PDB file of C-alpha atoms and ligand atoms in Angstrom:
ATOM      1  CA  UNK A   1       0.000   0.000   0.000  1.00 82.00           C
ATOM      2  CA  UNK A   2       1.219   3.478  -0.675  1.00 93.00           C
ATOM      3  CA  UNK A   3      -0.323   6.919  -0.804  1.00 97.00           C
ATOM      4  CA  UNK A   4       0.514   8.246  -4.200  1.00 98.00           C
ATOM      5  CA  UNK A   5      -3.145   8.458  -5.813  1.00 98.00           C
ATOM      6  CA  UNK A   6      -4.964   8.888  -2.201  1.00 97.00           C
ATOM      7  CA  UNK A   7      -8.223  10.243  -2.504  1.00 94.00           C
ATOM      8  CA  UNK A   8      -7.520  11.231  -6.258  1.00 98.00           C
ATOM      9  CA  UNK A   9     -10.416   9.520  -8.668  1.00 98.00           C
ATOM     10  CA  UNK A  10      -9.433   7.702 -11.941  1.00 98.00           C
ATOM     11  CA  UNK A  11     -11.224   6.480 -14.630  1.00 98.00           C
ATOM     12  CA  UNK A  12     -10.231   3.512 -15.825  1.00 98.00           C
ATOM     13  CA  UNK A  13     -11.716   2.450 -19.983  1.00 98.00           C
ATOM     14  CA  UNK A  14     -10.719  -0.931 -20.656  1.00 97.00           C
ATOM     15  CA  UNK A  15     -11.526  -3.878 -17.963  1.00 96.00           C
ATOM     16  CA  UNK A  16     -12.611  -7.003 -19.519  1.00 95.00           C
ATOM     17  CA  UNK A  17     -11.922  -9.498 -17.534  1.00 94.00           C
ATOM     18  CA  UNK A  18      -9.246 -10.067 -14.404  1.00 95.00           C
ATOM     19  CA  UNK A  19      -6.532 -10.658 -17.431  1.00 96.00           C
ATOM     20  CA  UNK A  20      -6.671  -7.236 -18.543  1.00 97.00           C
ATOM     21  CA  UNK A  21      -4.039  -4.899 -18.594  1.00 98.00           C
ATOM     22  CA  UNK A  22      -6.841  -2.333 -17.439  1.00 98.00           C
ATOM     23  CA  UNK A  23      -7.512  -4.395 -14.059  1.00 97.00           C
ATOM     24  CA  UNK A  24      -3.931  -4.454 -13.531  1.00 98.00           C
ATOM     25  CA  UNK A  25      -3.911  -0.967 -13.633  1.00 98.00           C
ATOM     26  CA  UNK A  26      -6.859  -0.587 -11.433  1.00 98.00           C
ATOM     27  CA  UNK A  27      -5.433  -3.065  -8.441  1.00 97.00           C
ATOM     28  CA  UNK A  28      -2.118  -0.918  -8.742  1.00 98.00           C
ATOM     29  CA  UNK A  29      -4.224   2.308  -8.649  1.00 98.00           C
ATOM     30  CA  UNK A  30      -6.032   0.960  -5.528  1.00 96.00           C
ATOM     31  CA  UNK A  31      -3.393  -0.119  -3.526  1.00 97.00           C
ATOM     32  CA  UNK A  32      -2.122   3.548  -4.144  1.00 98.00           C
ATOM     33  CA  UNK A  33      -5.236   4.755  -2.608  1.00 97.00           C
ATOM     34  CA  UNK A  34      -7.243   5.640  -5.232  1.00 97.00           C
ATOM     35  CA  UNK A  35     -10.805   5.667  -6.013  1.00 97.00           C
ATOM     36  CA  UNK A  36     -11.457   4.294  -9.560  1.00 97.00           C
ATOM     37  CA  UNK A  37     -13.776   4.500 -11.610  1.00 98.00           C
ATOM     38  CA  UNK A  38     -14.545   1.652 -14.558  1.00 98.00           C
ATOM     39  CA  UNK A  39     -15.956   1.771 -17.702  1.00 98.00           C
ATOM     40  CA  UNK A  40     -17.522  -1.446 -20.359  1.00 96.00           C
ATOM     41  CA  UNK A  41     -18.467  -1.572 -23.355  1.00 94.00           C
ATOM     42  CA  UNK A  42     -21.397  -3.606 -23.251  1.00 87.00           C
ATOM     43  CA  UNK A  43     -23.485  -6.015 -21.082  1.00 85.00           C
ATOM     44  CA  UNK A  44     -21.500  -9.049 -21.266  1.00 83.00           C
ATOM     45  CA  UNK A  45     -18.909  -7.255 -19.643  1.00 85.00           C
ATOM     46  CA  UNK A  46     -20.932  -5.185 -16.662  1.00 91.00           C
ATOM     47  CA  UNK A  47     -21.646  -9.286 -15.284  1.00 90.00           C
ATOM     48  CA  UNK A  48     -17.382  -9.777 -15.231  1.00 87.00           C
ATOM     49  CA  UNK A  49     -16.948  -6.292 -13.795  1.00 93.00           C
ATOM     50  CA  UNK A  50     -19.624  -6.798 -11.080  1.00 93.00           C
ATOM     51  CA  UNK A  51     -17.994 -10.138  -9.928  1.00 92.00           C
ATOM     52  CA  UNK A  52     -14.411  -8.782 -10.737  1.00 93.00           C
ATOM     53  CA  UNK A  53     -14.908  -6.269  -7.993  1.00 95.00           C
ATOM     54  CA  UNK A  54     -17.601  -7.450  -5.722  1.00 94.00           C
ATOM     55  CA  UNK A  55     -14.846  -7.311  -2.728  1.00 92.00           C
ATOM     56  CA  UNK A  56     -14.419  -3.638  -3.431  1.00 89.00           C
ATOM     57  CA  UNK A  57     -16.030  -0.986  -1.822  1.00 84.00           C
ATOM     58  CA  UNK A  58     -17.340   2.025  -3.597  1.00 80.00           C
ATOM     59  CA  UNK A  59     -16.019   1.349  -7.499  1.00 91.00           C
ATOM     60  CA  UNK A  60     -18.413   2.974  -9.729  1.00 94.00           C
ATOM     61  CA  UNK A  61     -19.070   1.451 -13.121  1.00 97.00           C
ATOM     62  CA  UNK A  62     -20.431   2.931 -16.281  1.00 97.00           C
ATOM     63  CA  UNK A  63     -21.256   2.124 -19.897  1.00 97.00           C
ATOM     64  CA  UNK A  64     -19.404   3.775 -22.665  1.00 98.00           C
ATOM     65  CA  UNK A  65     -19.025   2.154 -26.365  1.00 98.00           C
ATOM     66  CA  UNK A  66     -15.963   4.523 -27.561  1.00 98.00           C
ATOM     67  CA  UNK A  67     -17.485   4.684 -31.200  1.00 98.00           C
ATOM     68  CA  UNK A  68     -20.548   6.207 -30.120  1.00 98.00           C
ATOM     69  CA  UNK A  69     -19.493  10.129 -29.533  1.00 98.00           C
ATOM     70  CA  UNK A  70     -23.339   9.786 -27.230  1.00 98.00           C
ATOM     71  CA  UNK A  71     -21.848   7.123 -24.942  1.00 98.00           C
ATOM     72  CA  UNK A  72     -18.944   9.409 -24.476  1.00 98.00           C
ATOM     73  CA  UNK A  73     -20.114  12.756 -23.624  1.00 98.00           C
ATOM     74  CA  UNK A  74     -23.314  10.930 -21.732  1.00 98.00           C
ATOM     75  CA  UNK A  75     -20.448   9.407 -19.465  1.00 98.00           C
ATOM     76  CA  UNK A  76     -18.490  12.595 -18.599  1.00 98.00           C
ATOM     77  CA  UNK A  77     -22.066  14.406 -18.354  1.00 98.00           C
ATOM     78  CA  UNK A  78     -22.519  11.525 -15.416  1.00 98.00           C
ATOM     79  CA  UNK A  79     -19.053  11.741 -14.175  1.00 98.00           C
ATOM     80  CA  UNK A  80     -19.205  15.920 -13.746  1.00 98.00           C
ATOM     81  CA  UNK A  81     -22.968  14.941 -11.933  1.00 98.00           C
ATOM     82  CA  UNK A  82     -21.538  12.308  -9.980  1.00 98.00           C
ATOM     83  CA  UNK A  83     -18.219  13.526  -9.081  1.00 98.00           C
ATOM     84  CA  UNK A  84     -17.486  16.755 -10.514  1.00 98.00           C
ATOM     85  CA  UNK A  85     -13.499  16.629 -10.541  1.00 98.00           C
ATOM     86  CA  UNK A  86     -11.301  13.725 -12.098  1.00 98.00           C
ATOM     87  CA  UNK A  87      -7.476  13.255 -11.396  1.00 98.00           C
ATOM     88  CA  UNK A  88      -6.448  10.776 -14.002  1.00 98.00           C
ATOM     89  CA  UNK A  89      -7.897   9.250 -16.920  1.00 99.00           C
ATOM     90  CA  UNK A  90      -6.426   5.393 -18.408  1.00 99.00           C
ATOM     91  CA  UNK A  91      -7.338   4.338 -22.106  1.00 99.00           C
ATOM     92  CA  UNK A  92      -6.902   0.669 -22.332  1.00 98.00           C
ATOM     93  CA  UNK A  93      -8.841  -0.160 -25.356  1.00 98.00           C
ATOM     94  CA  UNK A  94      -8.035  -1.538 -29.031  1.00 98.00           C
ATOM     95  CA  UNK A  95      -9.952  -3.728 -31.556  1.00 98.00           C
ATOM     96  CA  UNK A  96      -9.044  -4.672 -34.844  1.00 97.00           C
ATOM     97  CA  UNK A  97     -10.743  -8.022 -36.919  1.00 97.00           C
ATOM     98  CA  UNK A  98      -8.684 -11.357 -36.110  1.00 95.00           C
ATOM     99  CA  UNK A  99      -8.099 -11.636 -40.008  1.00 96.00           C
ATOM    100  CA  UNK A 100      -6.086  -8.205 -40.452  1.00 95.00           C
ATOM    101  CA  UNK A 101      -3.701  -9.326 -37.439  1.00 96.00           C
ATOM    102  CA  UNK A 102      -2.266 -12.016 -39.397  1.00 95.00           C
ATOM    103  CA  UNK A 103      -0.716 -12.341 -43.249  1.00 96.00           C
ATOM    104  CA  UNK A 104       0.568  -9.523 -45.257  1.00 97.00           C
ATOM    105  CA  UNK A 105      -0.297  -5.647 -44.127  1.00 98.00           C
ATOM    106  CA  UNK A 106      -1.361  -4.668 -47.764  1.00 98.00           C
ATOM    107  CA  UNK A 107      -4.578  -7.002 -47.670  1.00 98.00           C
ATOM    108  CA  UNK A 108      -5.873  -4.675 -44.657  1.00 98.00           C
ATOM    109  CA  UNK A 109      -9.568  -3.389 -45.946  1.00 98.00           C
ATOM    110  CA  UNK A 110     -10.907   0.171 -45.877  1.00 98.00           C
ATOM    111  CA  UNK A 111     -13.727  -0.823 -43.393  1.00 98.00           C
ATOM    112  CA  UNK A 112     -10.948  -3.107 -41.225  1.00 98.00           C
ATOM    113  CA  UNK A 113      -8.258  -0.080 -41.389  1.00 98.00           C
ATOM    114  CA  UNK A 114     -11.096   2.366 -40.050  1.00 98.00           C
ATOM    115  CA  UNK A 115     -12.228   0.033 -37.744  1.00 98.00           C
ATOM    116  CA  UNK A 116      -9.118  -0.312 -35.933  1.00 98.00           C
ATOM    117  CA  UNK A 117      -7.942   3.756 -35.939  1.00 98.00           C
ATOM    118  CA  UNK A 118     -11.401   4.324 -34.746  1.00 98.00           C
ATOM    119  CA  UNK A 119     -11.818   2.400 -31.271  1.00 98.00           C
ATOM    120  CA  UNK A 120      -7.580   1.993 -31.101  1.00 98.00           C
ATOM    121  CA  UNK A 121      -6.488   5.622 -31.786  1.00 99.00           C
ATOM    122  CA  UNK A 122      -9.634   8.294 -32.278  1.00 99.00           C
ATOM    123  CA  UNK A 123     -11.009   6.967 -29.412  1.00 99.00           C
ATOM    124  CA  UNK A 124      -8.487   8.440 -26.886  1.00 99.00           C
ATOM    125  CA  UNK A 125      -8.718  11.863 -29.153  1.00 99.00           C
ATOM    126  CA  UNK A 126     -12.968  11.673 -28.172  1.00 98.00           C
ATOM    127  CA  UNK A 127     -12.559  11.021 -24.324  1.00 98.00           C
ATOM    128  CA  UNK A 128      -9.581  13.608 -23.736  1.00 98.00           C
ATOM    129  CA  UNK A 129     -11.602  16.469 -25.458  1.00 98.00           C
ATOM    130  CA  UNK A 130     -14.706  15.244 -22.539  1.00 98.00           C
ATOM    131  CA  UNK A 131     -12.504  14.450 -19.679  1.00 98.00           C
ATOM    132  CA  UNK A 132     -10.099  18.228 -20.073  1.00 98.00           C
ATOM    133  CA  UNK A 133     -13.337  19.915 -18.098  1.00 98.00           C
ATOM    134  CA  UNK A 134     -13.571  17.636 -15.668  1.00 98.00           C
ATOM    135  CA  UNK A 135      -9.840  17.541 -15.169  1.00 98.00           C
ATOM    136  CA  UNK A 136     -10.443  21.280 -13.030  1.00 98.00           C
ATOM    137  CA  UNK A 137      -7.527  20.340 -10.781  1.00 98.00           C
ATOM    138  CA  UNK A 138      -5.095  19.186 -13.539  1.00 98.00           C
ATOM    139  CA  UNK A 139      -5.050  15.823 -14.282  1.00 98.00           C
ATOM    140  CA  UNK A 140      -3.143  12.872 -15.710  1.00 99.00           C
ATOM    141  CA  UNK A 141      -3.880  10.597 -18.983  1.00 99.00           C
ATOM    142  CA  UNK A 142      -2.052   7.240 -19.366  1.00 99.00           C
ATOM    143  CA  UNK A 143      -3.295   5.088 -22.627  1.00 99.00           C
ATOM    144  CA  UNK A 144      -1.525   1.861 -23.865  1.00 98.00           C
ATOM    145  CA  UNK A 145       0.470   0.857 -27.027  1.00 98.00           C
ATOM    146  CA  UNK A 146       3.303  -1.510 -28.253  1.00 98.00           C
ATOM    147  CA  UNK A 147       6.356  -1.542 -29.859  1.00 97.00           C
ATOM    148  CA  UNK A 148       4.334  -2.751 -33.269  1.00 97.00           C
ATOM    149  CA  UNK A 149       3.451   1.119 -33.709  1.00 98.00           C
ATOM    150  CA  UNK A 150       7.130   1.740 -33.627  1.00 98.00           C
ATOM    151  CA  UNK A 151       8.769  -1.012 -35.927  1.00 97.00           C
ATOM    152  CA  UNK A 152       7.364  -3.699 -38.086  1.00 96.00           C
ATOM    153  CA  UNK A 153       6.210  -6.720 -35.337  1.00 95.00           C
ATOM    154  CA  UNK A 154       4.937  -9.666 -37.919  1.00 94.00           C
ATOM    155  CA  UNK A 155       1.259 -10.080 -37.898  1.00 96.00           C
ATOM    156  CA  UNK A 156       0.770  -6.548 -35.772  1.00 96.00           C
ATOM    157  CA  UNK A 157      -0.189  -5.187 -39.096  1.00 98.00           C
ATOM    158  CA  UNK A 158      -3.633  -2.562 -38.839  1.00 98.00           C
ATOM    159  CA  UNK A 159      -3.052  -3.057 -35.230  1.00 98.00           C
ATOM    160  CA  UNK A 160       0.498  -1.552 -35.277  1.00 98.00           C
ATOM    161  CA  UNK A 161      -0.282   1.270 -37.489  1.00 98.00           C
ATOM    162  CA  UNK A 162      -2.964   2.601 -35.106  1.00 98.00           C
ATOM    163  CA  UNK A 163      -0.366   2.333 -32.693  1.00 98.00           C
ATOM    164  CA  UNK A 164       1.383   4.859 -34.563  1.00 99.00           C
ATOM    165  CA  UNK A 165      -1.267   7.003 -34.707  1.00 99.00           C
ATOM    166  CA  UNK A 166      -2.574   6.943 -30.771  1.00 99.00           C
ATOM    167  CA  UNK A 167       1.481   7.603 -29.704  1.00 99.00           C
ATOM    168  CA  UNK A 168       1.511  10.626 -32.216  1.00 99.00           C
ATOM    169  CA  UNK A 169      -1.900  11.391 -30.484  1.00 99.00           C
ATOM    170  CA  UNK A 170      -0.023  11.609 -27.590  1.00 99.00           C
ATOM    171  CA  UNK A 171       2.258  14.259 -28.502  1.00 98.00           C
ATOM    172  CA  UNK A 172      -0.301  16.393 -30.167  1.00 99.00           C
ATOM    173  CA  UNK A 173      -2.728  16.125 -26.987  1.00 99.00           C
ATOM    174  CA  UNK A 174       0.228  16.885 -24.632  1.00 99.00           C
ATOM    175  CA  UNK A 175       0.634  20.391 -26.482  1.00 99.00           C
ATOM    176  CA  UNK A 176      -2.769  20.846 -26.058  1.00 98.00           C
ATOM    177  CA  UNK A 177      -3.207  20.127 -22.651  1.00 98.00           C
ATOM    178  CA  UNK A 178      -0.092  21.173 -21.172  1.00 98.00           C
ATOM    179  CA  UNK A 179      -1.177  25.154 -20.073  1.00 98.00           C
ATOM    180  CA  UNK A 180      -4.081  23.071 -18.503  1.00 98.00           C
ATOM    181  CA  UNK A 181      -1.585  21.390 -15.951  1.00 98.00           C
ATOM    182  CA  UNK A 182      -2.785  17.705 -17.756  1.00 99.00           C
ATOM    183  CA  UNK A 183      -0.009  15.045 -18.749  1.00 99.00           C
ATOM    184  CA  UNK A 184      -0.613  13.003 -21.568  1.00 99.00           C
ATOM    185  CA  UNK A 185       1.519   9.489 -21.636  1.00 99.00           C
ATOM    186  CA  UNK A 186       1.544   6.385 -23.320  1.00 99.00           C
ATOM    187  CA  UNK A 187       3.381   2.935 -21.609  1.00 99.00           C
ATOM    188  CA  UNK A 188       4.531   0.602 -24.629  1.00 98.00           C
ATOM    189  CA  UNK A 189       3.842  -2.895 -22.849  1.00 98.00           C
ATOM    190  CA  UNK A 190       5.336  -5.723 -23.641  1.00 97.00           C
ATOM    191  CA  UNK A 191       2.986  -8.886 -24.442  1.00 97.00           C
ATOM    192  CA  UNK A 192       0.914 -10.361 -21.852  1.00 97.00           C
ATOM    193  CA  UNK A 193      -1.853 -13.114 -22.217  1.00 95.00           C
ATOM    194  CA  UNK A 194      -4.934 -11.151 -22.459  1.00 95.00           C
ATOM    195  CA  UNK A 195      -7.864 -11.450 -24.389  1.00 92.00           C
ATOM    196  CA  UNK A 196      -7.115  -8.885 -26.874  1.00 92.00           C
ATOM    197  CA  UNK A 197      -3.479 -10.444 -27.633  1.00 93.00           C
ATOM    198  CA  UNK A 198      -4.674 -13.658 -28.399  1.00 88.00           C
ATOM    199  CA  UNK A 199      -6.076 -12.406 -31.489  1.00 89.00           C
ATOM    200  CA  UNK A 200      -2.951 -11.457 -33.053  1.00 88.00           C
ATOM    201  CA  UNK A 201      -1.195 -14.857 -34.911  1.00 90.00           C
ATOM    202  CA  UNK A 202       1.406 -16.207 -33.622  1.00 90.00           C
ATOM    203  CA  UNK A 203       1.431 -14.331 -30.194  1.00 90.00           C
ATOM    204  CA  UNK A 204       2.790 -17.687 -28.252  1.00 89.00           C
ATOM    205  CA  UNK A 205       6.082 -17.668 -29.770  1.00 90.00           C
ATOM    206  CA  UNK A 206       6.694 -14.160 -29.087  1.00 90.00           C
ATOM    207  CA  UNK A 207       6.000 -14.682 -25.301  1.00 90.00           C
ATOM    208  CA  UNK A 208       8.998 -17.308 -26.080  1.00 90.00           C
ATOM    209  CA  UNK A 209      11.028 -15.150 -27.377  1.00 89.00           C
ATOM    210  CA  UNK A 210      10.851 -13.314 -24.345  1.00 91.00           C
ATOM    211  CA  UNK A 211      12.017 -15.741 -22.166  1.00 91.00           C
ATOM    212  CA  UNK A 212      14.871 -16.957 -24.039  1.00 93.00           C
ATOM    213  CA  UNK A 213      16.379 -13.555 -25.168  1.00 94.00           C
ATOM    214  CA  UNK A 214      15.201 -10.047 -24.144  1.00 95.00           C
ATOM    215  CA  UNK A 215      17.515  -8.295 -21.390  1.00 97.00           C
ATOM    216  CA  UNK A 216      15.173  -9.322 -18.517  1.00 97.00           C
ATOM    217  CA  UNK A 217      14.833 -12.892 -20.037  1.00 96.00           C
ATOM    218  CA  UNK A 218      11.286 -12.959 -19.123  1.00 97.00           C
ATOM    219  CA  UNK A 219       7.855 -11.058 -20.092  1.00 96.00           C
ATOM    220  CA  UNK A 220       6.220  -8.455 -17.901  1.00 97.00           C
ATOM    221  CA  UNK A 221       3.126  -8.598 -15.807  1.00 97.00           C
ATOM    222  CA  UNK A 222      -0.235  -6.626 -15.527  1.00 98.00           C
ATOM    223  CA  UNK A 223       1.245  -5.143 -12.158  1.00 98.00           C
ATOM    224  CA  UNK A 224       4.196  -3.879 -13.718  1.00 98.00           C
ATOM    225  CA  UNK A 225       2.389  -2.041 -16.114  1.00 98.00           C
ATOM    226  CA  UNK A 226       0.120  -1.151 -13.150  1.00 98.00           C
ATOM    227  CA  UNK A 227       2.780   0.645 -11.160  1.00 98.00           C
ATOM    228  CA  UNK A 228       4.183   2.349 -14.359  1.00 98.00           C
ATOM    229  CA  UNK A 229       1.193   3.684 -14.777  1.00 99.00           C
ATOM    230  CA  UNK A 230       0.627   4.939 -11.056  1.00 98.00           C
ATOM    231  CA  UNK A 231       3.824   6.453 -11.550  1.00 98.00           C
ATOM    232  CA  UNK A 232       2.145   8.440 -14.528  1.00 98.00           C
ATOM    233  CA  UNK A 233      -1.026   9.000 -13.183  1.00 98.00           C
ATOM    234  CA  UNK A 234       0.688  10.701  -9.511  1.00 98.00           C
ATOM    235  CA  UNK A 235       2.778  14.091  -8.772  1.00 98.00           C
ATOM    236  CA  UNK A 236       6.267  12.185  -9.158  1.00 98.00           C
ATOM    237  CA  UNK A 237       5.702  12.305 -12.776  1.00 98.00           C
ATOM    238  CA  UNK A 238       4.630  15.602 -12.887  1.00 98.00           C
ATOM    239  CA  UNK A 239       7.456  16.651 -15.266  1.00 98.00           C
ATOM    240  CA  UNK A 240       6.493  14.347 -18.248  1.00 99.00           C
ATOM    241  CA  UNK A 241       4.137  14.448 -20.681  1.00 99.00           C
ATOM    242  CA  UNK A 242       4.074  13.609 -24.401  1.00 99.00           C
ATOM    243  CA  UNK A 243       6.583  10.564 -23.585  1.00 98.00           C
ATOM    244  CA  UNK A 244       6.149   6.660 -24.327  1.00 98.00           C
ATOM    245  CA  UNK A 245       8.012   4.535 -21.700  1.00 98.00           C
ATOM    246  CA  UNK A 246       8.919   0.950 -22.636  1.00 98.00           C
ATOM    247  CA  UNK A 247       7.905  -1.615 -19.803  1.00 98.00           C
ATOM    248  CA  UNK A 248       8.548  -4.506 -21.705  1.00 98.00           C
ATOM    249  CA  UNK A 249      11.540  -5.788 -20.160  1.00 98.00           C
ATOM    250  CA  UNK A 250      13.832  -4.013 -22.522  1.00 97.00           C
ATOM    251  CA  UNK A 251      12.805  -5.740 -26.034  1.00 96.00           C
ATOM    252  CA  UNK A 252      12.781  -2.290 -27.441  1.00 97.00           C
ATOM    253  CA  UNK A 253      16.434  -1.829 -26.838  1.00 96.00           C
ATOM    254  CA  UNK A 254      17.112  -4.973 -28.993  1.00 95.00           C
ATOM    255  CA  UNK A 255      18.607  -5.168 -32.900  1.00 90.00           C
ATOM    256  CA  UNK A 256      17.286  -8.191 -35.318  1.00 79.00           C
ATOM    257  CA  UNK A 257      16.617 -11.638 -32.474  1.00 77.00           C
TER     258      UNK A 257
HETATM  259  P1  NAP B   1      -8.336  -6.751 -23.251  1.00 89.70           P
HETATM  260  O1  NAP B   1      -8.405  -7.232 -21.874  1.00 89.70           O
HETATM  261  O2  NAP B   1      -9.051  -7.526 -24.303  1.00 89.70           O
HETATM  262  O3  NAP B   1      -8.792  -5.224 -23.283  1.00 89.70           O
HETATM  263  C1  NAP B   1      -9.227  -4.561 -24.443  1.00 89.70           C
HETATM  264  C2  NAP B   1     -10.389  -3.716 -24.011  1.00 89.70           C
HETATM  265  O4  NAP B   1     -10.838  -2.881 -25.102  1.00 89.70           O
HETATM  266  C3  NAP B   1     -11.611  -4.552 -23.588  1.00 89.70           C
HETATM  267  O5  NAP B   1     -12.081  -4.113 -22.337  1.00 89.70           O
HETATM  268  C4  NAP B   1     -12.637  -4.256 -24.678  1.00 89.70           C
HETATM  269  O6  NAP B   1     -13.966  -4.346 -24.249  1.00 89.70           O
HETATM  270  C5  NAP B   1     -12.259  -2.819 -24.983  1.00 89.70           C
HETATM  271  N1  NAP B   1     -12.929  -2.333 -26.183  1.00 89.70           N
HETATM  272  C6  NAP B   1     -12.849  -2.824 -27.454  1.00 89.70           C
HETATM  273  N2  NAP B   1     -13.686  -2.137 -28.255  1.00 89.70           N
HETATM  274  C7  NAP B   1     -14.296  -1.194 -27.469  1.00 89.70           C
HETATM  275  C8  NAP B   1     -15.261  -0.195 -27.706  1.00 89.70           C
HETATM  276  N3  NAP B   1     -15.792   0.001 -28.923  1.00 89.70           N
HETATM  277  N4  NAP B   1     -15.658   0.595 -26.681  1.00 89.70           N
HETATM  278  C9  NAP B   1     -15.156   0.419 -25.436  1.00 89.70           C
HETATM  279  N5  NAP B   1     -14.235  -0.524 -25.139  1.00 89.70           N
HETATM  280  C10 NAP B   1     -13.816  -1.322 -26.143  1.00 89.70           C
HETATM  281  O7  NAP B   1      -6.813  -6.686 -23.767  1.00 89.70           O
HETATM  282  P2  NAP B   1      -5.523  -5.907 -23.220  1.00 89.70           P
HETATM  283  O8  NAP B   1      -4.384  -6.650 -23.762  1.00 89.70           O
HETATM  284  O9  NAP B   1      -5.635  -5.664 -21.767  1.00 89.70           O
HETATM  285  O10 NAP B   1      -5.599  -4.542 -24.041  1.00 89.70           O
HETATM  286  C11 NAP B   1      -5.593  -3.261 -23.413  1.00 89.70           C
HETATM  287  C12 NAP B   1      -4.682  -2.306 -24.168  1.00 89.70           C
HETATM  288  O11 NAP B   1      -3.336  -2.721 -24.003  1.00 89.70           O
HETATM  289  C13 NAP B   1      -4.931  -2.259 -25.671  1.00 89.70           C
HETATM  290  O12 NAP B   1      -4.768  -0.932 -26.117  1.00 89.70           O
HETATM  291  C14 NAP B   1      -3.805  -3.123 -26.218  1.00 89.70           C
HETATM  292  O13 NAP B   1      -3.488  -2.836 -27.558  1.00 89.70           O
HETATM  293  C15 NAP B   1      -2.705  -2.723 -25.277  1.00 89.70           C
HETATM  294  N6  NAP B   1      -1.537  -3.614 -25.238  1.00 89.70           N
HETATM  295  C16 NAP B   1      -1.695  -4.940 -24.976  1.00 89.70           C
HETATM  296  C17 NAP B   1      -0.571  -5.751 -24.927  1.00 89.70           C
HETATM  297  C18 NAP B   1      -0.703  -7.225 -24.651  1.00 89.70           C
HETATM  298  O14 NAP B   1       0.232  -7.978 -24.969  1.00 89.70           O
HETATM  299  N7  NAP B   1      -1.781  -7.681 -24.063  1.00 89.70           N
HETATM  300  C19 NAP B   1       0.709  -5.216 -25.157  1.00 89.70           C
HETATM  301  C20 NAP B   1       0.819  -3.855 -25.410  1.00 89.70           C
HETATM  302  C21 NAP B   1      -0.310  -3.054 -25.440  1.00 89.70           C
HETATM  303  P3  NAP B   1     -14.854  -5.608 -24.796  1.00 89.70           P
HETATM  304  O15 NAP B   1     -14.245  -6.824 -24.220  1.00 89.70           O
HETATM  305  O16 NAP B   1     -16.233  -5.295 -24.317  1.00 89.70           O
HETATM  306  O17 NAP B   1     -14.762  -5.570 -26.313  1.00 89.70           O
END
């Protein structure tokens, strides 16, 4: 337990299930005294989220589909009635078709290349233009990426290139929201077994690769990426915004494996 979010709210866009990088994020943000608050998409998920944090006291949970610009600003409208002040904000959410993470990146389709830049990348543009008024105090935005938006990972593909676009998102938003005292950050994770991984081929033998050769010689966890992102989301990060830091066990610092 520390004290580096207490009292300080966060809402969290992303939870799943208890595999997801989001819930790591959330336990990490707990433990640092926070009060979170967490977003789904859709039913199926509200059941998961219920049970995921039935143990918790006072965890507010509401609906938001990030391609509907109503489900946005309906869920800041509730979050300025509700609670009137936010401290951090994560984005933890990506979706591209299971057939464009796989083959060769010029067979990506119109509708499958909008797809993904709309819930990976625009979506984080949408909820930091509603979540700036609410951020009154200043605030702090974490969202998550991969190396795959940096360099060419094999089957990454649509998925990699919205990458690219959310981490130049980053920059962009940081200039905007600088004067307002609100940090803009990305954390380049490196792969863990979650639902949304699973989709992109071949994602076992990269896990192996891991093991055997990156500097740590092993893959990260959801708490790692958790603490990182307490780190971003609290005062002793107050200097940074606009960056992308690497938790992925140094694989980024790598040449060809
Ligand atoms: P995950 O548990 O499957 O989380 C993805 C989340 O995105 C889910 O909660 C999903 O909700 C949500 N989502 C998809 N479409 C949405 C929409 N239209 N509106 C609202 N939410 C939507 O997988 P994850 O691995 O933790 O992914 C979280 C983030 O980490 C993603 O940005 C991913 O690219 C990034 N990342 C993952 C890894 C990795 O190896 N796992 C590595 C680096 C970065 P539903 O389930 O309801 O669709």
């Amino acid at each position: 337990m520390n004290t580096l979010l207490k009292d300080k709210k966060i809402l969290i866009m992303g939870v799943a299930n208890k595999w997801s990088i989001a819930w790591g994020i959330a336990q990490s943000c707990i433990e640092a005294g926070a009060n979170i608050i967490l977003t789904y998409q859709g039913e199926r998920n509200l059941s998961n989220l219920k049970k995921l944090t039935a143990d918790l006291a006072g965890i507010s949970l509401y609906q938001c589909d990030v391609t509907q610009d109503q489900d946005i600003i309906a869920l800041f409208h509730n979050l300025e009635e509700d609670f009137g002040v936010i401290h951090g904000l994560v984005h933890s959410i990506a979706f591209a078709n299971k057939e464009e993470l796989e083959g060769a990146y010029y067979n990506t389709s119109r509708e499958g290349y909008h797809l993904a830049q709309d819930i990976s990348s625009y979506s984080l543009v949408a909820i930091s233009k509603y979540a700036r008024p609410l951020m009154k105090e200043g605030g702090s935005i974490v969202t998550m990426t991969y190396l795959g938006g940096e360099r060419v990972v094999q089957n990454y593909n649509v998925m990699g290139v919205a990458k690219a676009a959310l981490e130049s998102s980053v920059r962009y938003l940081s200039a905007d929201l600088g004067p307002e005292n609100i940090r803009i950050n990305s954390i380049s994770a490196g792969p863990i077994k979650t639902l949304a991984a699973q989709g992109v081929k071949g994602f076992r033998s990269i896990l192996k690769v891991y093991e055997e050769k990156v500097p740590l010689r092993r893959t990260v966890t959801q708490g790692e990426v958790g603490d990182t992102a307490v780190f971003l989301l609290s005062p002793m990060a107050r200097g940074i915004t606009g960056e992308n830091i690497h938790v992925d066990a140094g694989y980024h610092t790598m040449g060809l494996l």
